Tab-separated table of C-alpha atoms in Angstrom:
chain	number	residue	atom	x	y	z
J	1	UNK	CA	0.000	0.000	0.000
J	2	UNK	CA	3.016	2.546	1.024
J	3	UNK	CA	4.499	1.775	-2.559
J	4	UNK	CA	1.343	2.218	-4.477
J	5	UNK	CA	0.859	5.667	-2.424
J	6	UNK	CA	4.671	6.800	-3.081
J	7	UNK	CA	3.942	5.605	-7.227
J	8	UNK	CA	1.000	8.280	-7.230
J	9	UNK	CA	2.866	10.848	-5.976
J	10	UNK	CA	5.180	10.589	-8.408
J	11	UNK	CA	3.050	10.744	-11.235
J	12	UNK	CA	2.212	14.221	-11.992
J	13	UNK	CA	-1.049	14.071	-14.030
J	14	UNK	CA	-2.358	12.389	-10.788
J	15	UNK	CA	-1.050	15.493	-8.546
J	16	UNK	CA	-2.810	17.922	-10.682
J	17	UNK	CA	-5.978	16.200	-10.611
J	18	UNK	CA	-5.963	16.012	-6.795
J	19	UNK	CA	-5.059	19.530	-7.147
J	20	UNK	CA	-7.976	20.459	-9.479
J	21	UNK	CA	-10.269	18.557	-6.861
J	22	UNK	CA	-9.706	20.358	-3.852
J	23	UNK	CA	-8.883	23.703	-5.734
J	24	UNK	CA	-12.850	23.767	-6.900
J	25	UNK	CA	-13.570	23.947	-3.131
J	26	UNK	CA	-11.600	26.688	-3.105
J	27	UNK	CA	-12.768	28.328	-6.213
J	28	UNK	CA	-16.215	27.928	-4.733
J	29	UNK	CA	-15.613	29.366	-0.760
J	30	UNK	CA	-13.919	32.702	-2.284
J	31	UNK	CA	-17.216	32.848	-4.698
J	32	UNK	CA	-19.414	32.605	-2.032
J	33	UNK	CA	-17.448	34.849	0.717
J	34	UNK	CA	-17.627	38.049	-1.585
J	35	UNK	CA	-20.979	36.964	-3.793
J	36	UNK	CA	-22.889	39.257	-2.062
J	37	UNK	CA	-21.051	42.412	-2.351
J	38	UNK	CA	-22.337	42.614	-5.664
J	39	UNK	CA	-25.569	42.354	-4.832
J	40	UNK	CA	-25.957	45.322	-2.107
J	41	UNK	CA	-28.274	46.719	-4.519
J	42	UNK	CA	-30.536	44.004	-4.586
J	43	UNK	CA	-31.233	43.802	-0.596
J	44	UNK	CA	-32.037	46.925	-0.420
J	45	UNK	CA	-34.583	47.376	-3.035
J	46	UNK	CA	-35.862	44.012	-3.283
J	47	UNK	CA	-35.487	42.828	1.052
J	48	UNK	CA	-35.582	46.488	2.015
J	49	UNK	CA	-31.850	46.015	3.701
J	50	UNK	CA	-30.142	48.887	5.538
J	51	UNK	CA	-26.879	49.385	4.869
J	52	UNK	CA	-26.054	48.944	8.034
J	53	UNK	CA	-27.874	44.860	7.996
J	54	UNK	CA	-26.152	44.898	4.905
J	55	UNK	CA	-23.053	45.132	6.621
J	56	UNK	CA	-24.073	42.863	9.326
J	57	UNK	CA	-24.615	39.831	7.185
J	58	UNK	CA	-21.045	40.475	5.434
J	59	UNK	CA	-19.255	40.115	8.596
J	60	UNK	CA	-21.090	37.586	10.034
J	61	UNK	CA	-19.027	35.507	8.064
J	62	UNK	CA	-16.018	36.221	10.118
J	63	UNK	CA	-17.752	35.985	13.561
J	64	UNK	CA	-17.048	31.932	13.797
J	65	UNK	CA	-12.781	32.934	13.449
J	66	UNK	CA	-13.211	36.074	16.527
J	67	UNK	CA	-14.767	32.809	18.476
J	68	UNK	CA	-10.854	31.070	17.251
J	69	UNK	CA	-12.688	28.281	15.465
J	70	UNK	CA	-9.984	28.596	12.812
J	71	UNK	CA	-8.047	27.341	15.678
J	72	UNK	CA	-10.013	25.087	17.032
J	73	UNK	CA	-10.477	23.932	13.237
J	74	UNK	CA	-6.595	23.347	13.217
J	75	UNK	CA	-6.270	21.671	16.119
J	76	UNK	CA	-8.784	19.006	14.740
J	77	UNK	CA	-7.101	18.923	11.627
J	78	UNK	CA	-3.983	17.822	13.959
J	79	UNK	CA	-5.940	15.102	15.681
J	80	UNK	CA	-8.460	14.063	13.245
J	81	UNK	CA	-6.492	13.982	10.090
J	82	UNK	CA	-7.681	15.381	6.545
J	83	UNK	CA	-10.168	12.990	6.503
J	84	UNK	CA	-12.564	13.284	9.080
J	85	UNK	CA	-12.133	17.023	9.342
J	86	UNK	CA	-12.046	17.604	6.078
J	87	UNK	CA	-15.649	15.890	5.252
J	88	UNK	CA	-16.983	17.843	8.599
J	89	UNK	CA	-15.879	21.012	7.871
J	90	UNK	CA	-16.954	20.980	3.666
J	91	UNK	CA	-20.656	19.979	5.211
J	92	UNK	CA	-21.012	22.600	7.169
J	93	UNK	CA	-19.528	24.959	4.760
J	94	UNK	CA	-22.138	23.811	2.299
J	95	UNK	CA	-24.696	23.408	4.700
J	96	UNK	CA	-24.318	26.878	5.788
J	97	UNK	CA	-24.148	28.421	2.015
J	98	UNK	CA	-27.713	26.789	1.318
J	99	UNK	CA	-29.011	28.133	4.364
J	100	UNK	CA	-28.328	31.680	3.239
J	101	UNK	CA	-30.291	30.859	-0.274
J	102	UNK	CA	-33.084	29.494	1.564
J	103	UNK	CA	-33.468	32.167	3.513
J	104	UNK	CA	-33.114	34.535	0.651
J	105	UNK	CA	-36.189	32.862	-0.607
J	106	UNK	CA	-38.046	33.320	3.044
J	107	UNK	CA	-37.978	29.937	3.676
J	108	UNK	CA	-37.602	30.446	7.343
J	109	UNK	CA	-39.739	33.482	7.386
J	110	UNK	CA	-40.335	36.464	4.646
J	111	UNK	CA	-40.327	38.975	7.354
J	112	UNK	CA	-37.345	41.443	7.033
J	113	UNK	CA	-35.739	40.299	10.159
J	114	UNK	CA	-36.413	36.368	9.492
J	115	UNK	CA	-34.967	36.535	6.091
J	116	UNK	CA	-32.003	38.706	7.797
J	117	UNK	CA	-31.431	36.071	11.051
J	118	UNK	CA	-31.468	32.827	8.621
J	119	UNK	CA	-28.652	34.077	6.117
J	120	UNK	CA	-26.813	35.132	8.829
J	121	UNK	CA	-27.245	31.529	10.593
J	122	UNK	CA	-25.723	30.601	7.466
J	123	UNK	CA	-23.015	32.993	7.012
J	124	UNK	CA	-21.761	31.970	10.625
J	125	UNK	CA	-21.980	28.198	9.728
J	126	UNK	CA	-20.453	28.825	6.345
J	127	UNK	CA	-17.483	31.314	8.090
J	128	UNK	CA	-16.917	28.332	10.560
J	129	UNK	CA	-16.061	25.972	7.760
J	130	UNK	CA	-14.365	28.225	5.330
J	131	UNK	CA	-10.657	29.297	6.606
J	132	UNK	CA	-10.349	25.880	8.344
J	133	UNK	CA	-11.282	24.650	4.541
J	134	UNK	CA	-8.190	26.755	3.147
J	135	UNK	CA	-5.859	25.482	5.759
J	136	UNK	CA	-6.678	21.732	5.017
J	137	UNK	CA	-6.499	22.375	1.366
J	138	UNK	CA	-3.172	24.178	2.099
J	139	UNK	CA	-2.203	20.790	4.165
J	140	UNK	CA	-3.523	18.653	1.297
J	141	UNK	CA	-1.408	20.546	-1.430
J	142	UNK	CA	1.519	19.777	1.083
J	143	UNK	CA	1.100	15.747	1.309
J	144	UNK	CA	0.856	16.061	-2.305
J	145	UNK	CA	3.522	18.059	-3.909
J	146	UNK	CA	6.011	18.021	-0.900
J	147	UNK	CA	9.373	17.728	-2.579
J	148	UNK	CA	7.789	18.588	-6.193
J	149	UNK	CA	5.989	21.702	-7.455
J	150	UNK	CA	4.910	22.457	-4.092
J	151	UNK	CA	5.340	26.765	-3.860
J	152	UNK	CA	3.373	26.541	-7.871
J	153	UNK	CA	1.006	24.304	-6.222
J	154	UNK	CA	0.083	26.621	-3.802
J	155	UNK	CA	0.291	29.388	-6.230
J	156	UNK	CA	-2.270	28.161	-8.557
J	157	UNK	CA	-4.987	26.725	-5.698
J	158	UNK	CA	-4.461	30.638	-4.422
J	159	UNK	CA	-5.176	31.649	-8.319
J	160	UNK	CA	-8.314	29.675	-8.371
J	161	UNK	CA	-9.838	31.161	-5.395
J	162	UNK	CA	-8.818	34.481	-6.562
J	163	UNK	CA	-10.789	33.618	-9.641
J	164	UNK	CA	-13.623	32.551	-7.589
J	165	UNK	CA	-13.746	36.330	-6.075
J	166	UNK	CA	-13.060	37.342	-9.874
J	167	UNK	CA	-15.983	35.940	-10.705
J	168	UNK	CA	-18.490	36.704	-7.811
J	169	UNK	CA	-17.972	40.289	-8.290
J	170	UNK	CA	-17.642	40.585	-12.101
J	171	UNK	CA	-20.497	38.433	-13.084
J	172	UNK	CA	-22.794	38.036	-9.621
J	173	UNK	CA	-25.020	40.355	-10.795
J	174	UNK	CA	-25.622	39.506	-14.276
J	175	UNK	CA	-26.273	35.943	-12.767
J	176	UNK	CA	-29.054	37.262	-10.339
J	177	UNK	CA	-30.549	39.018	-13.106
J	178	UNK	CA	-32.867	41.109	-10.649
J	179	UNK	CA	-33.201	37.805	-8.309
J	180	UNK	CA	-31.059	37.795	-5.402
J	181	UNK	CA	-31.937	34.125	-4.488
J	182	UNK	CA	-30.955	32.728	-7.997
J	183	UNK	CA	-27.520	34.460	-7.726
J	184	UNK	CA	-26.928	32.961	-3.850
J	185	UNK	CA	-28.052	29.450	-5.053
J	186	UNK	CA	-25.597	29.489	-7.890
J	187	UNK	CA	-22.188	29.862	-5.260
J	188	UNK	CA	-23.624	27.583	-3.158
J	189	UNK	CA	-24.000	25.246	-5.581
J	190	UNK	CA	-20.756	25.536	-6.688
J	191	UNK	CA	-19.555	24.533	-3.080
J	192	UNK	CA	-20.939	21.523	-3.321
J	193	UNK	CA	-19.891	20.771	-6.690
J	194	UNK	CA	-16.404	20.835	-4.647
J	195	UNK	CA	-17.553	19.348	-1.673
J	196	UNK	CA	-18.692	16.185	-4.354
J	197	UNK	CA	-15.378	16.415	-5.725
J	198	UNK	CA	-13.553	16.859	-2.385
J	199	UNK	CA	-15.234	13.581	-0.778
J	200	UNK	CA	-14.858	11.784	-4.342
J	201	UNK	CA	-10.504	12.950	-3.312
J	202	UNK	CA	-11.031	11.236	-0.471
J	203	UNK	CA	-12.162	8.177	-1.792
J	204	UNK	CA	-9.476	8.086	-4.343
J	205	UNK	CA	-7.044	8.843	-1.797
């Protein structure tokens, strides 16, 4: 088993596709984490959002790291392994994105303040699974590419999710196409289409 691990390491079209697995993920998270942005517009003619709840539900994102969990997130990536924590964290990560859409679409309530408490409920479960999410994808590059391409690796899983933001902010809007729900649905759909290809990683690893 060792041997058969060390032979697809070596191979390079097999690092790249790991690497084009788990950089989707990535692609996806930096979508999602500055989708909305765009869309400011949109909440407050179509939701009636303040700038200030605007505001709110941005950083509500980054609530779960003040709490540490991007520590705590480490430290089970220490003890748990890629694995385990990785499959955790990518669930709640998508859970959370798909709470946000459903709430756009008042599925916990169409009340201002329902439709405001729900996506950020989501934003805080998506936040609590994103920057753990790079750091394991940073430690997955690592078991991969140590000794190889490692620093390009890293470079182009960084380029992806830079594309990801790219993307949110240059094209959110046309998505949404006067819907804010459609354009939320389509980033969180894209993190699962990573979290698919992330668990479908960890079955081939």
């Amino acid at each position: 088993m060792e041997q058969v691990k060390k032979l697809l390491k070596d191979s390079a079209a097999v690092r790249f596709t790991v690497l084009f697995m788990i950089s989707i993920l990535m692609f996806g998270t930096y979508w999602f984490q500055d989708g909305l942005g765009p869309l400011k517009g949109l909440f407050e003619s179509q939701l009636g959002f303040t700038s200030s709840q605007f505001g709110m539900l941005i950083s509500s994102t980054t609530w779960a790291n003040l709490a540490l969990m991007i520590i705590v997130g480490g430290m089970a990536l220490d003890k748990w392994g890629i694995r385990k924590t990785g499959l955790i964290l990518c669930v709640i990560a998508t859970i959370g994105a798909f709470v946000v859409a459903f709430g756009s679409m008042g599925w916990f309530g169409t009340t201002k303040k329902a439709m405001l408490v729900s996506m950020m409920i989501g934003r805080i479960l998506f936040g609590i699974g994103l920057e753990t999410t790079c750091v394991l994808i940073s430690r997955t590059i690592v078991k991969w590419f140590k000794g190889k391409e490692l620093a390009f690796a890293m470079g182009l899983n960084l380029l992806v999710g830079r594309l990801g933001s790219f993307c949110a902010i240059s094209f959110g809007l046309d998505i949404a196409d006067g819907n804010i729900s459609i354009a939320i649905i389509t980033s969180a759909s894209i993190i699962l289409f990573g979290t698919i290809l992330f668990i479908a990683y960890l079955m081939f690893d």
